[in-house]
mmCIF file of C-alpha atoms and ligand atoms in Angstrom:
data_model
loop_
_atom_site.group_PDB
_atom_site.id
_atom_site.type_symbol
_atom_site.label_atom_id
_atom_site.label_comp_id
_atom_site.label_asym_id
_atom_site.label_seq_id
_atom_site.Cartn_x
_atom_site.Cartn_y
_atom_site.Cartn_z
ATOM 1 C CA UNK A 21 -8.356 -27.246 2.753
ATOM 2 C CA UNK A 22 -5.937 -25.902 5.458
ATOM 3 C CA UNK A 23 -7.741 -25.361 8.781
ATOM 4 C CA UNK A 24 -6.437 -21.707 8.216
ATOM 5 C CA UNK A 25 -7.808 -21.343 4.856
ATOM 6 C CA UNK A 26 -11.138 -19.153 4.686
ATOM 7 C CA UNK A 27 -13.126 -18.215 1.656
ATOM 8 C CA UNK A 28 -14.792 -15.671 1.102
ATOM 9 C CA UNK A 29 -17.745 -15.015 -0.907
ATOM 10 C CA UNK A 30 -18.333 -11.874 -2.329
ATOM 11 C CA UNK A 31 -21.511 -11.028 -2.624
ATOM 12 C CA UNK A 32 -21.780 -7.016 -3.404
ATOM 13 C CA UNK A 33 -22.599 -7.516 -7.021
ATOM 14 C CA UNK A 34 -25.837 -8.984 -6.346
ATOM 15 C CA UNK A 35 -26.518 -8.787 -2.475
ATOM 16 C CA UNK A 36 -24.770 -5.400 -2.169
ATOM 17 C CA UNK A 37 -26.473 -3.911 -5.482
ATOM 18 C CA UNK A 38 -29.993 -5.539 -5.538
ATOM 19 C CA UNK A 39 -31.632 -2.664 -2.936
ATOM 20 C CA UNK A 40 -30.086 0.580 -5.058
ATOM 21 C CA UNK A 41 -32.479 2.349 -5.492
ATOM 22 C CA UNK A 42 -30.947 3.887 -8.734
ATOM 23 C CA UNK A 43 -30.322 1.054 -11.520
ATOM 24 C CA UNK A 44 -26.546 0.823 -11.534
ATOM 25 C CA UNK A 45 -25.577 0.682 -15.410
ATOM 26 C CA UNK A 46 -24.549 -2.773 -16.550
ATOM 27 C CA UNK A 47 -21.490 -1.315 -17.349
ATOM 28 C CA UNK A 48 -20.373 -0.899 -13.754
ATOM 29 C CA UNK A 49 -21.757 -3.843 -11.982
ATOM 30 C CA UNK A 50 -19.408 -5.690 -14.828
ATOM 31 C CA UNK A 51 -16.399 -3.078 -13.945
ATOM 32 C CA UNK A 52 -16.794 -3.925 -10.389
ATOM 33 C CA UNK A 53 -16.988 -7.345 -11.033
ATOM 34 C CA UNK A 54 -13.818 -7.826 -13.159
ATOM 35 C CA UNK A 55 -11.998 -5.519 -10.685
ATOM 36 C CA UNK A 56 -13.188 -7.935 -7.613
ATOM 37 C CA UNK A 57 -12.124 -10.741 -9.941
ATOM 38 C CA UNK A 58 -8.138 -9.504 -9.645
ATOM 39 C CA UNK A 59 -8.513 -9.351 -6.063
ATOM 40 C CA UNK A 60 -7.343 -12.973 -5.386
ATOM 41 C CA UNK A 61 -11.872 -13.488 -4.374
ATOM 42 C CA UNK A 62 -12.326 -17.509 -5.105
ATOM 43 C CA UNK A 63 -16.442 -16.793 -5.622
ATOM 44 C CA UNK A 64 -18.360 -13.860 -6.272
ATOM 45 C CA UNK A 65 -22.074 -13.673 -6.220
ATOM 46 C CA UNK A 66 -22.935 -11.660 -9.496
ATOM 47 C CA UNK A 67 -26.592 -11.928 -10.232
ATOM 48 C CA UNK A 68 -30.103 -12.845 -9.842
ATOM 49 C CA UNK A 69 -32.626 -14.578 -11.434
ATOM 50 C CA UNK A 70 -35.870 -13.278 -9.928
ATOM 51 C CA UNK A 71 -38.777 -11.322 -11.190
ATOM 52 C CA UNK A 72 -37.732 -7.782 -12.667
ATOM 53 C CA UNK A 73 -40.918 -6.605 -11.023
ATOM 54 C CA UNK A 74 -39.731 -7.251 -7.504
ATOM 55 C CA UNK A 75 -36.155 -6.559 -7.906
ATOM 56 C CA UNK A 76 -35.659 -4.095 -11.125
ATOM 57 C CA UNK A 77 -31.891 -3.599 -10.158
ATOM 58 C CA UNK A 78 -31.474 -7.405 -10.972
ATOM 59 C CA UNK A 79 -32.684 -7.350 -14.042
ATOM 60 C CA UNK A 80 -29.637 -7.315 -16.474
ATOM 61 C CA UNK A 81 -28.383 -10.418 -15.379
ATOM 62 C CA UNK A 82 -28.973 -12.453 -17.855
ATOM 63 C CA UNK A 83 -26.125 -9.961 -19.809
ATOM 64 C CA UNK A 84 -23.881 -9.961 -16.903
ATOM 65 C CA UNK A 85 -23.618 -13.999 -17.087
ATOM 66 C CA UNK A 86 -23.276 -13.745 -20.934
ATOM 67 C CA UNK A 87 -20.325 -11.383 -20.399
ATOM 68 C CA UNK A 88 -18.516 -13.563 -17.509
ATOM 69 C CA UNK A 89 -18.866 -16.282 -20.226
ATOM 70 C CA UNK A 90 -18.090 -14.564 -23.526
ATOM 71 C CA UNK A 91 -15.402 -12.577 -21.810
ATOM 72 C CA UNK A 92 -14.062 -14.294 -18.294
ATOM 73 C CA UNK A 93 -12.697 -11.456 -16.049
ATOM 74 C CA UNK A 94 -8.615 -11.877 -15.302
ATOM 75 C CA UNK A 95 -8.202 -13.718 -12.017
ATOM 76 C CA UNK A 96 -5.380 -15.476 -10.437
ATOM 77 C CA UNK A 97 -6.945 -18.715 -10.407
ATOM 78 C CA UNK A 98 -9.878 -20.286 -11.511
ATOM 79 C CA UNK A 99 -13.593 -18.167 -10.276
ATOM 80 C CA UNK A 100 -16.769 -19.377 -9.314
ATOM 81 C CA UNK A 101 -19.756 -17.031 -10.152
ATOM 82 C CA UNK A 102 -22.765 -17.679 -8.362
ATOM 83 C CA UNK A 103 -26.308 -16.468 -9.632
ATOM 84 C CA UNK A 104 -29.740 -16.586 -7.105
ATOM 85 C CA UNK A 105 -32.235 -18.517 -8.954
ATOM 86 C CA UNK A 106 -35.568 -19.182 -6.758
ATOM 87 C CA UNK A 107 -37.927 -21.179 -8.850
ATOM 88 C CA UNK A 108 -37.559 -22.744 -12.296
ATOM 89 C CA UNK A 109 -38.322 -19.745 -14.338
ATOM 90 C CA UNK A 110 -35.135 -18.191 -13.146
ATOM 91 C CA UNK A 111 -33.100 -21.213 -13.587
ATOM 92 C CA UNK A 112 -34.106 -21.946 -17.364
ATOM 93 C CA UNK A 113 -33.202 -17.836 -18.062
ATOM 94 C CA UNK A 114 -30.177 -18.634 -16.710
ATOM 95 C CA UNK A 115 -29.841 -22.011 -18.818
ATOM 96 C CA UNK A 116 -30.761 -20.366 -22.035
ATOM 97 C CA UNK A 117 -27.497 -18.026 -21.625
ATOM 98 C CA UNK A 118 -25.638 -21.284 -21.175
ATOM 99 C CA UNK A 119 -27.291 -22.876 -23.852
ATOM 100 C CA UNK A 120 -26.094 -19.897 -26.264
ATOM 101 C CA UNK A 121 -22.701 -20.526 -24.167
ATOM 102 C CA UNK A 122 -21.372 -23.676 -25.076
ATOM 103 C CA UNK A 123 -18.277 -24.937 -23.853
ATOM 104 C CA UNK A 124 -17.551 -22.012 -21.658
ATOM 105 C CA UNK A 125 -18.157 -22.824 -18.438
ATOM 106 C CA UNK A 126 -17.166 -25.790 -15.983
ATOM 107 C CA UNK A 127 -19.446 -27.924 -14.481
ATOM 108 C CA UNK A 128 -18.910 -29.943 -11.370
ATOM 109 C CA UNK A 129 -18.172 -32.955 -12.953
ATOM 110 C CA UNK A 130 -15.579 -31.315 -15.653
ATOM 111 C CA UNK A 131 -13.620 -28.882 -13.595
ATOM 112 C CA UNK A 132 -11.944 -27.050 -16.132
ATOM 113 C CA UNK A 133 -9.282 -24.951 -14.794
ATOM 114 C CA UNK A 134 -9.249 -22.282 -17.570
ATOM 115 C CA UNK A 135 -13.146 -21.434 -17.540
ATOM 116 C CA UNK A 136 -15.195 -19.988 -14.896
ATOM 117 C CA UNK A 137 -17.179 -22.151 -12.766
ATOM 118 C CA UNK A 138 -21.171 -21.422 -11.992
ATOM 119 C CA UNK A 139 -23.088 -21.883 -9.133
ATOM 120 C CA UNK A 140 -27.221 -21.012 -8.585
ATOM 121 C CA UNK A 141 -28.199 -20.348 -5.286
ATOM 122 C CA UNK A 142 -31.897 -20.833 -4.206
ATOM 123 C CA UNK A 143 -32.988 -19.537 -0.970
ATOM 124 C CA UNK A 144 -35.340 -20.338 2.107
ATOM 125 C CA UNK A 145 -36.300 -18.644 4.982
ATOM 126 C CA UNK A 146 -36.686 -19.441 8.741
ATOM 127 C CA UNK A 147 -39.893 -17.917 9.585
ATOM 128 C CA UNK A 148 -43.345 -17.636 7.795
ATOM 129 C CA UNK A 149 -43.556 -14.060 7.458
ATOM 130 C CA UNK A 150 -40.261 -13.645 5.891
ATOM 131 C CA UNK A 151 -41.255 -16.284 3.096
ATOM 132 C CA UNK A 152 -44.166 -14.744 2.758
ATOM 133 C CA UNK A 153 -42.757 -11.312 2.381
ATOM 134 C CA UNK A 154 -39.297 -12.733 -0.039
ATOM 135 C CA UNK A 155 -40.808 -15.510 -2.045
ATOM 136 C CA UNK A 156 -44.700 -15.007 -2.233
ATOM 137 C CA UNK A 157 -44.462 -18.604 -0.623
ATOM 138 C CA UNK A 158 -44.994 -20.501 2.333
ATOM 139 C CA UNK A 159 -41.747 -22.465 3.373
ATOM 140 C CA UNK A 160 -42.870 -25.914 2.500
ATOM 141 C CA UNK A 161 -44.097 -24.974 -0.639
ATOM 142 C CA UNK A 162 -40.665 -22.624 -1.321
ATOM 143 C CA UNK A 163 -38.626 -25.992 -0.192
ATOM 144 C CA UNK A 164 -40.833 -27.872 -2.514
ATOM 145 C CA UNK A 165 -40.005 -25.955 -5.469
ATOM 146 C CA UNK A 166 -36.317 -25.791 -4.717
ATOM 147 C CA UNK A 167 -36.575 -29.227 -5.166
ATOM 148 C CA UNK A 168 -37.189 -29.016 -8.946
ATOM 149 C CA UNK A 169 -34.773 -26.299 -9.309
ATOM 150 C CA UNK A 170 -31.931 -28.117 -7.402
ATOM 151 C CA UNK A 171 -32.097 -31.688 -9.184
ATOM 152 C CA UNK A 172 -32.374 -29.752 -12.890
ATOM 153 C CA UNK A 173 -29.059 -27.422 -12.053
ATOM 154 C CA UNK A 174 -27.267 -30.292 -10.941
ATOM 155 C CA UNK A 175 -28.576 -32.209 -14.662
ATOM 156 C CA UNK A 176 -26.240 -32.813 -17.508
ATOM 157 C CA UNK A 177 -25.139 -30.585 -19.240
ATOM 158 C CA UNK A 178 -25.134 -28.308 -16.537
ATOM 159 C CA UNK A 179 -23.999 -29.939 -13.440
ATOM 160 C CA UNK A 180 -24.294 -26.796 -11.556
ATOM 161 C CA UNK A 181 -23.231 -26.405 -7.790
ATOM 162 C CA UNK A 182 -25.761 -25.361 -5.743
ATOM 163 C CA UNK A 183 -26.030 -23.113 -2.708
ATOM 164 C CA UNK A 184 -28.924 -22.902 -0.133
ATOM 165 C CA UNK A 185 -29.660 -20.004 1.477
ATOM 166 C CA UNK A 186 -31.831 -19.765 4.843
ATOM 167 C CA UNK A 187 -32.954 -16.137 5.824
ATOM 168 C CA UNK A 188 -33.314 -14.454 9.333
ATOM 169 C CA UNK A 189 -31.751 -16.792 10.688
ATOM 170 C CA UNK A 190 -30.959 -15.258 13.981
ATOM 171 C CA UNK A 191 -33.703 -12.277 13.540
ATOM 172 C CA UNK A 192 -36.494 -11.668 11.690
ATOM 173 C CA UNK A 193 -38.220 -8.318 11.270
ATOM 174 C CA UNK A 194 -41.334 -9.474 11.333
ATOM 175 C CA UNK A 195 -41.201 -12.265 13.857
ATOM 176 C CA UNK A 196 -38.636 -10.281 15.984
ATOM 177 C CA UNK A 197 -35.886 -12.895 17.935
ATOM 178 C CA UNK A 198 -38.788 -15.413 18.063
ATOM 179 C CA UNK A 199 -36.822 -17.807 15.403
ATOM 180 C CA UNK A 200 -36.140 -21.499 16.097
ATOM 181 C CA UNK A 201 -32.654 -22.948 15.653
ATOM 182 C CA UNK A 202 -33.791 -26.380 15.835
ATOM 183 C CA UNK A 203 -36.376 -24.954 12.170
ATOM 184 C CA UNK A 204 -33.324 -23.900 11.053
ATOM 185 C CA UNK A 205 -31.740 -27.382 11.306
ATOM 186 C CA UNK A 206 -34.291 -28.764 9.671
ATOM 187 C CA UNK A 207 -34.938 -26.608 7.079
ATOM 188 C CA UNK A 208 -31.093 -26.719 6.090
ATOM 189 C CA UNK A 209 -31.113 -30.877 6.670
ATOM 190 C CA UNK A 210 -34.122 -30.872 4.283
ATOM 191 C CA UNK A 211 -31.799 -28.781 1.564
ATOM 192 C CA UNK A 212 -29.060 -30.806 1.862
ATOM 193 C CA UNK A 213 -31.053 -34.391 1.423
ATOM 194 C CA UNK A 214 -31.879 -32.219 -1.905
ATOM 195 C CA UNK A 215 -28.889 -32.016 -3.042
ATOM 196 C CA UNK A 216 -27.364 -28.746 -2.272
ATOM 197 C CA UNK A 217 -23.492 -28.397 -1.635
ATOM 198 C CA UNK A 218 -23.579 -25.582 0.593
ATOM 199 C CA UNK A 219 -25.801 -24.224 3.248
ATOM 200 C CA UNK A 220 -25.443 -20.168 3.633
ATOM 201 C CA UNK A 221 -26.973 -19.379 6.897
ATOM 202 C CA UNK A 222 -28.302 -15.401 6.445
ATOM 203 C CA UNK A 223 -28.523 -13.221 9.192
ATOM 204 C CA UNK A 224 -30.501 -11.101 6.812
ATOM 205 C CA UNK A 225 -31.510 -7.809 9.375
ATOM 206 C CA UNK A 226 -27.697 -7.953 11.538
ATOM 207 C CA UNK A 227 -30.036 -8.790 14.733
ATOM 208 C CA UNK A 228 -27.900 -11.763 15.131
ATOM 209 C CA UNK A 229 -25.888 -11.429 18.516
ATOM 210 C CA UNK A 230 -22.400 -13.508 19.473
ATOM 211 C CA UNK A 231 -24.340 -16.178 22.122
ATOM 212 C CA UNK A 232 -27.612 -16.503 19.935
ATOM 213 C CA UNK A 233 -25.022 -17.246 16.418
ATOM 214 C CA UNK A 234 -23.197 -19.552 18.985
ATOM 215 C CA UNK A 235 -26.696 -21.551 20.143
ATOM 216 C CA UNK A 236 -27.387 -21.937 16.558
ATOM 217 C CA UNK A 237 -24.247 -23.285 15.065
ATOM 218 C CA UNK A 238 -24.260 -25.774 18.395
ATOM 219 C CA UNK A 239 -27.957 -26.950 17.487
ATOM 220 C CA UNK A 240 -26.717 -27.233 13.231
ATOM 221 C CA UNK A 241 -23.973 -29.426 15.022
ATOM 222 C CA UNK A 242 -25.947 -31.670 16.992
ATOM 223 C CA UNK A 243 -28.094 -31.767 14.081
ATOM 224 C CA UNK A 244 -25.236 -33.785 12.315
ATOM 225 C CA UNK A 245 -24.809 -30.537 9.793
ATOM 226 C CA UNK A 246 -21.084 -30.489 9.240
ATOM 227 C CA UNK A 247 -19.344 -27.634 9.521
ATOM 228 C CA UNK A 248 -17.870 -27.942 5.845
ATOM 229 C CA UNK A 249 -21.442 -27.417 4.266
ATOM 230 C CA UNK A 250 -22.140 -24.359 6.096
ATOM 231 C CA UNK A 251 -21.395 -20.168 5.319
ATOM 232 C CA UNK A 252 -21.989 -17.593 7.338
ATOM 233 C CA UNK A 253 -23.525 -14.454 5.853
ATOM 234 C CA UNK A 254 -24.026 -11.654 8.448
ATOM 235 C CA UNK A 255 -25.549 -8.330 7.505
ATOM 236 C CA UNK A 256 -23.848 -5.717 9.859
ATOM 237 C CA UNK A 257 -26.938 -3.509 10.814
ATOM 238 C CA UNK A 258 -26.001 -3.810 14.538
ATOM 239 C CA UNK A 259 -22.605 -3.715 13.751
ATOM 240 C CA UNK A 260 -22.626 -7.473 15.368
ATOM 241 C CA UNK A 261 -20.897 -9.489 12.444
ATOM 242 C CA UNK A 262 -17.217 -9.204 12.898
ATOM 243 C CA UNK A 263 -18.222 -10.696 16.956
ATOM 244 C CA UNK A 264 -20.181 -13.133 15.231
ATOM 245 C CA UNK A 265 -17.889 -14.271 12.807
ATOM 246 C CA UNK A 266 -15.535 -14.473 15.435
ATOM 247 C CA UNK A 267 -17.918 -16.864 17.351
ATOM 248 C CA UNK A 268 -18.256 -19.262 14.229
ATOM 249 C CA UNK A 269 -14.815 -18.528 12.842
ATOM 250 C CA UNK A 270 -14.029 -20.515 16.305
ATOM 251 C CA UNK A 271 -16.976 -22.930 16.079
ATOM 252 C CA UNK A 272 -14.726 -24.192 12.840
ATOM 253 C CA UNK A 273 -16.626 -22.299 10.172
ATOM 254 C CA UNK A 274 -14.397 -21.423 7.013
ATOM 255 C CA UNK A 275 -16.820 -19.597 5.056
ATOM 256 C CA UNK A 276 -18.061 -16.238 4.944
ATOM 257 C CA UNK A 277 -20.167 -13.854 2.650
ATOM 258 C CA UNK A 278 -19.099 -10.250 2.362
ATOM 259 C CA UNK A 279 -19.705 -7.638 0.183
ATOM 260 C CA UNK A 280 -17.133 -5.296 -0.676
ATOM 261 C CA UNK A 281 -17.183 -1.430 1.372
ATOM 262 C CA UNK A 282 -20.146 -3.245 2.726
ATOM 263 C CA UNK A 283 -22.636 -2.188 -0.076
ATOM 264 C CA UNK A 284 -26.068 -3.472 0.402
ATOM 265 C CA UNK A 285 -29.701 -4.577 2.110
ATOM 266 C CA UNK A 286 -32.213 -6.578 1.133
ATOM 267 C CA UNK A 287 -35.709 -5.311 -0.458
ATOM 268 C CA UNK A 288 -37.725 -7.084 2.092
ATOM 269 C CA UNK A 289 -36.334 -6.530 5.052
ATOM 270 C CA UNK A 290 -36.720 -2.740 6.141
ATOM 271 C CA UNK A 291 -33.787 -0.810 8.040
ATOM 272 C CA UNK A 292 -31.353 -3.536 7.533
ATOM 273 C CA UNK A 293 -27.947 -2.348 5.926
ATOM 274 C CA UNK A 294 -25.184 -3.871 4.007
ATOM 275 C CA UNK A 295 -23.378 -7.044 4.822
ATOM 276 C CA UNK A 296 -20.234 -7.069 6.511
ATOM 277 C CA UNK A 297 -17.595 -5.850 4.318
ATOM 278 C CA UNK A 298 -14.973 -7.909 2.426
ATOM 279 C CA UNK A 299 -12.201 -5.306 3.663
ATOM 280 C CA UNK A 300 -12.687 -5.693 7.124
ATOM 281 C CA UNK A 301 -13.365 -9.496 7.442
ATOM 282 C CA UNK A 302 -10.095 -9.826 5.220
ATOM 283 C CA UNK A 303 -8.210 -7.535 7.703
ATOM 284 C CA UNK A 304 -9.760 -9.259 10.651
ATOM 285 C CA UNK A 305 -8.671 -13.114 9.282
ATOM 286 C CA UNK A 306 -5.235 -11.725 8.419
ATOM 287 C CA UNK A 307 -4.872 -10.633 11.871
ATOM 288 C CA UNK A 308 -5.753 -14.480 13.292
ATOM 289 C CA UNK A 309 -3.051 -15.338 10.674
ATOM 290 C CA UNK A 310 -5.898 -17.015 8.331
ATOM 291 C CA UNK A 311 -5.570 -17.326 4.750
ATOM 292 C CA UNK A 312 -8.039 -15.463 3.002
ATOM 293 C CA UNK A 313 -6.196 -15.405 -0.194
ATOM 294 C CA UNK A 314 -7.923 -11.573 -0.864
ATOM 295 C CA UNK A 315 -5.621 -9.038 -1.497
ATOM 296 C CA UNK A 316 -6.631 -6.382 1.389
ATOM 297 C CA UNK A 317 -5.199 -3.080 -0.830
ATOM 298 C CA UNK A 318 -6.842 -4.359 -3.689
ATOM 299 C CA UNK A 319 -10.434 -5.302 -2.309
ATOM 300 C CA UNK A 320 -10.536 -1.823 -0.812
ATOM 301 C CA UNK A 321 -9.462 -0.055 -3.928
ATOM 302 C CA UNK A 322 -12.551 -1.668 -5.297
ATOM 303 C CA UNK A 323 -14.534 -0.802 -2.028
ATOM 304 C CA UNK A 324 -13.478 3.042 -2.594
ATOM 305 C CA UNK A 325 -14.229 2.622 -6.819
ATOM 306 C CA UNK A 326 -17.893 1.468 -6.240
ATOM 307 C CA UNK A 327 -18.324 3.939 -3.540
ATOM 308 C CA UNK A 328 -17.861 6.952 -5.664
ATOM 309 C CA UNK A 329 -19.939 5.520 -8.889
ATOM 310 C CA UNK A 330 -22.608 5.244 -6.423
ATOM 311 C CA UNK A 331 -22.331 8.532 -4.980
ATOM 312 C CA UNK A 332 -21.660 6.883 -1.376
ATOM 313 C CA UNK A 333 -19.703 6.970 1.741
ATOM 314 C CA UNK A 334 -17.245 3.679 1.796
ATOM 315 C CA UNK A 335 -19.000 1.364 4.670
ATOM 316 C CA UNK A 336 -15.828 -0.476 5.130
ATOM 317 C CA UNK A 337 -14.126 0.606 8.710
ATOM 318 C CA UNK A 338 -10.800 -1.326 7.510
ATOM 319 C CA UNK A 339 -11.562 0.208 3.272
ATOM 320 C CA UNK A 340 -10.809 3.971 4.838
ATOM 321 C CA UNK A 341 -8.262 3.034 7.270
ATOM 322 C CA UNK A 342 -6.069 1.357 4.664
ATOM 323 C CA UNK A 343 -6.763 4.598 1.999
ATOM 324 C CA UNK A 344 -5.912 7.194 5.219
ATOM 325 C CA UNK A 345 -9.675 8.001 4.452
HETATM 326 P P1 LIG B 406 -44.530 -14.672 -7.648
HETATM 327 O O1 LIG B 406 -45.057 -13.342 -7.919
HETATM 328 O O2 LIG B 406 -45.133 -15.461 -6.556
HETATM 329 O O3 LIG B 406 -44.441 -15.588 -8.896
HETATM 330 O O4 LIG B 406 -42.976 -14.537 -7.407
HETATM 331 P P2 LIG B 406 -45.283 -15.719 -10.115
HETATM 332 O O5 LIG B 406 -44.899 -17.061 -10.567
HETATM 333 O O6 LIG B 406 -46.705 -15.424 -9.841
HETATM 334 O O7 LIG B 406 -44.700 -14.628 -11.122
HETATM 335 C C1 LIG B 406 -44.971 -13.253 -11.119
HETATM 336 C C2 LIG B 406 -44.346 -12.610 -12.346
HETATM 337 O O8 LIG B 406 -42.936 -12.671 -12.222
HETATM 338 C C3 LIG B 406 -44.683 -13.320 -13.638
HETATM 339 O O9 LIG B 406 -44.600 -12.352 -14.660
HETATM 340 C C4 LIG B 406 -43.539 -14.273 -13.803
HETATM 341 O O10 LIG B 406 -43.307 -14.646 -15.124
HETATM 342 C C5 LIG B 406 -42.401 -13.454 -13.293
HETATM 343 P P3 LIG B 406 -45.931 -11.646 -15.243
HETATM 344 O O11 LIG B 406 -46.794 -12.773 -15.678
HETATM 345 O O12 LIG B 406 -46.523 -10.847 -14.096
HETATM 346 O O13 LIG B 406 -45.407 -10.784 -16.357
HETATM 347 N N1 LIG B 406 -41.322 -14.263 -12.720
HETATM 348 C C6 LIG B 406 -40.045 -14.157 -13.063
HETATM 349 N N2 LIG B 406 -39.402 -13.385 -13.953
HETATM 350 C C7 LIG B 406 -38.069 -13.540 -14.030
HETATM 351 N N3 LIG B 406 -37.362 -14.408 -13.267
HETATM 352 C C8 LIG B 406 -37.977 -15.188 -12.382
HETATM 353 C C9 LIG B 406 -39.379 -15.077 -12.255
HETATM 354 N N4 LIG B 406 -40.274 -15.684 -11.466
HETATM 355 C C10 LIG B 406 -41.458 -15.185 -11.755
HETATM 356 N N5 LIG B 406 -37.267 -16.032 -11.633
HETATM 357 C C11 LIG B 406 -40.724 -15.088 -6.992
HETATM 358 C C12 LIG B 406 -42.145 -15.588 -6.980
HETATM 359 C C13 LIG B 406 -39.849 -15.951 -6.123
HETATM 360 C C14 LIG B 406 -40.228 -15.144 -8.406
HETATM 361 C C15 LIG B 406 -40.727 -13.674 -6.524
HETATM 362 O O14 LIG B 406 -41.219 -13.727 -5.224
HETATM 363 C C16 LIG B 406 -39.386 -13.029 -6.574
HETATM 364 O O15 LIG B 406 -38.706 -12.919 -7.587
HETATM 365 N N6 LIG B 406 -38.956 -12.562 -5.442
HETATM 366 C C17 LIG B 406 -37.692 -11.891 -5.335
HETATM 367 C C18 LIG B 406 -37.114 -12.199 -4.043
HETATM 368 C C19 LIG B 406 -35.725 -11.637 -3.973
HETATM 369 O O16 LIG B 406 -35.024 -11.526 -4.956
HETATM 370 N N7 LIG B 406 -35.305 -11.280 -2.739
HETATM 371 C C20 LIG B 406 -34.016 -10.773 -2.515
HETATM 372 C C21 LIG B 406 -32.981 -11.854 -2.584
HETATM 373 S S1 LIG B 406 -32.947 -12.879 -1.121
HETATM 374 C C22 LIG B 406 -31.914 -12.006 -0.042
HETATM 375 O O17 LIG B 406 -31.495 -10.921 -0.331
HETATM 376 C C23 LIG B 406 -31.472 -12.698 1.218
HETATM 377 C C24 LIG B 406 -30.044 -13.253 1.110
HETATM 378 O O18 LIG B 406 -29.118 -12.217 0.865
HETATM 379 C C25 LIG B 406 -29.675 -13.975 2.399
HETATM 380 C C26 LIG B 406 -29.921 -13.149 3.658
HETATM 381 O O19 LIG B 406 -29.408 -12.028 3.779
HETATM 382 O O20 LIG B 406 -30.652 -13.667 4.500
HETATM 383 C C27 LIG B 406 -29.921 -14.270 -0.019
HETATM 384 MG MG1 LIG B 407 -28.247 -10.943 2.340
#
């Protein structure tokens, strides 16, 4: 990887979708999905396999993985689609759609260039109170049951690639700023002795600032965390995450969750919006002369698509500028 290359991860079809409070027909969440696909996007985050109970507007993903592998949206290149799966239930729903999928998807150790690529993603948090509130789960016993889920993804067949998220990382809105880098290194040193490829550091409520996203990525470094196993996912309540991409863009961190006109929220954490959208942190890369690979007109054609089926105002700054909006 070039040190100007950046990924981005898209993560509106599951992060930007999963708090609407209508149920967005399955036939739009795979529209916007197959139009994200053209976009030049290297990952999107499409699903999530968690209890329908406590998030109902997740609950067609089992379909939604069936279609990516029955029918594998047009891309440029090769796409991986990543899936939240928390605790072992989720993780054999999603392996029974594999199992009825044979042949159809790469794993890890069988790249195929033709298929689509998969990817679970389990996910921690950084204070008590926010495991509590997400997972029903204390953060020992949440890292303890990752453990099961990570080492049977990463099992033949499947061979999965696995991501580990840790919430509120820089803000909690429970615990307020009162959140410990130095947990955060640990809980994210824990996950990787585990087994996971990735760590995505979520600042879940956008009460991350530029100095306190700077003091954590400093402590993850002296924590021997490599820059290379760690994305950045900023919500953009404050309107904070373009500075604090910035701060780790130049603390040599190359990847970053958006999600496209900035669509979402999470259920659990009250008054926080939508993370940071794909449109502007494309724009903003292309303007350090970064490779993001995204096409900028097409991601905010999407952005301006899924704005109208939801009957919403684009949250993308760049998204309008581009369409003279
Ligand atoms: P629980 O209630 O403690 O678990 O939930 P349980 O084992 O007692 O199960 C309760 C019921 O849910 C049972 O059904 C289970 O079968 C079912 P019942 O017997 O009542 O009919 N169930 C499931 N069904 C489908 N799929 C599953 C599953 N698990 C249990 N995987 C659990 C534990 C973790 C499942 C629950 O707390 C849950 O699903 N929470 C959802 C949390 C969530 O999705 N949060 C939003 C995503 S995280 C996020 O947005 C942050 C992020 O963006 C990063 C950032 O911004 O910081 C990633
Ligand atoms: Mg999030």
């Amino acid at each position: 990887r070039l040190d100007n290359r950046v990924k981005i991860v898209e993560v509106g079809p599951r992060d930007g979708l999963q708090n609407e409070k209508n149920i967005v027909p399955l036939v739009t969440k795979i529209e916007l999905i197959e139009r994200l696909a053209k976009t030049g996007l290297e990952t999107i985050e499409a699903g999530s396999f968690v209890a329908p109970k406590w998030v109902p507007q997740m609950a067609n993903s089992s379909e939604i993985l069936s279609h990516i592998l029955a029918t594998p949206p047009t891309s440029p290149h090769p796409l991986t689609y990543s899936f939240l799966a928390p605790n072992m239930k989720g993780l054999s729903n999603a392996f029974s759609i594999l199992n009825q999928n044979p042949g159809t998807f790469s794993t890890e150790t069988n790249p195929l260039p033709s298929k689509p690529s998969l990817e679970i993603a389990v996910f921690a948090s950084a204070t008590e109170t926010f495991s509590q509130k997400n997972l029903n789960a204390s953060i020992a016993a949440s890292l303890e049951g990752f453990r099961a889920v990570i080492s049977a993804a990463k099992e033949t067949p499947y061979n999965l690639r696995v991501r580990g998220y840790i919430s509120v990382v820089l803000g909690c809105p429970f615990e307020g700023y009162d959140v410990s880098p130095h947990r955060v290194a640990e809980i994210a040193t824990e996950l990787l002795e585990m087994g996971v490829d990735e760590i995505a550091l979520g600042d879940t409520t956008g009460m991350g600032t530029a100095p306190r996203t700077k003091d954590l990525l400093n402590c993850l470094r002296s924590a021997g965390i490599r820059n290379e196993d760690v994305a950045m996912h900023f919500h953009d309540t404050y309107g904070q995450a373009l500075v604090n991409t910035a701060v780790a863009l130049e603390h040599g961190i190359r990847t970053f969750d958006a999600s496209v006109s900035g669509l979402g929220g999470c259920p659990y954490s009250p008054g926080a919006t939508g993370n940071v959208a794909t449109e502007d942190v494309v724009y903003f890369m292309e303007s350090l002369g970064m490779d993001t690979g995204v096409n900028l007109d097409g991601v905010a054609d999407v952005g301006d698509w899924i704005s109208k089926e939801l009957g919403r105002g684009n949250g993308s700054t760049v998204g309008r500028a581009v369409l003279g909006q």
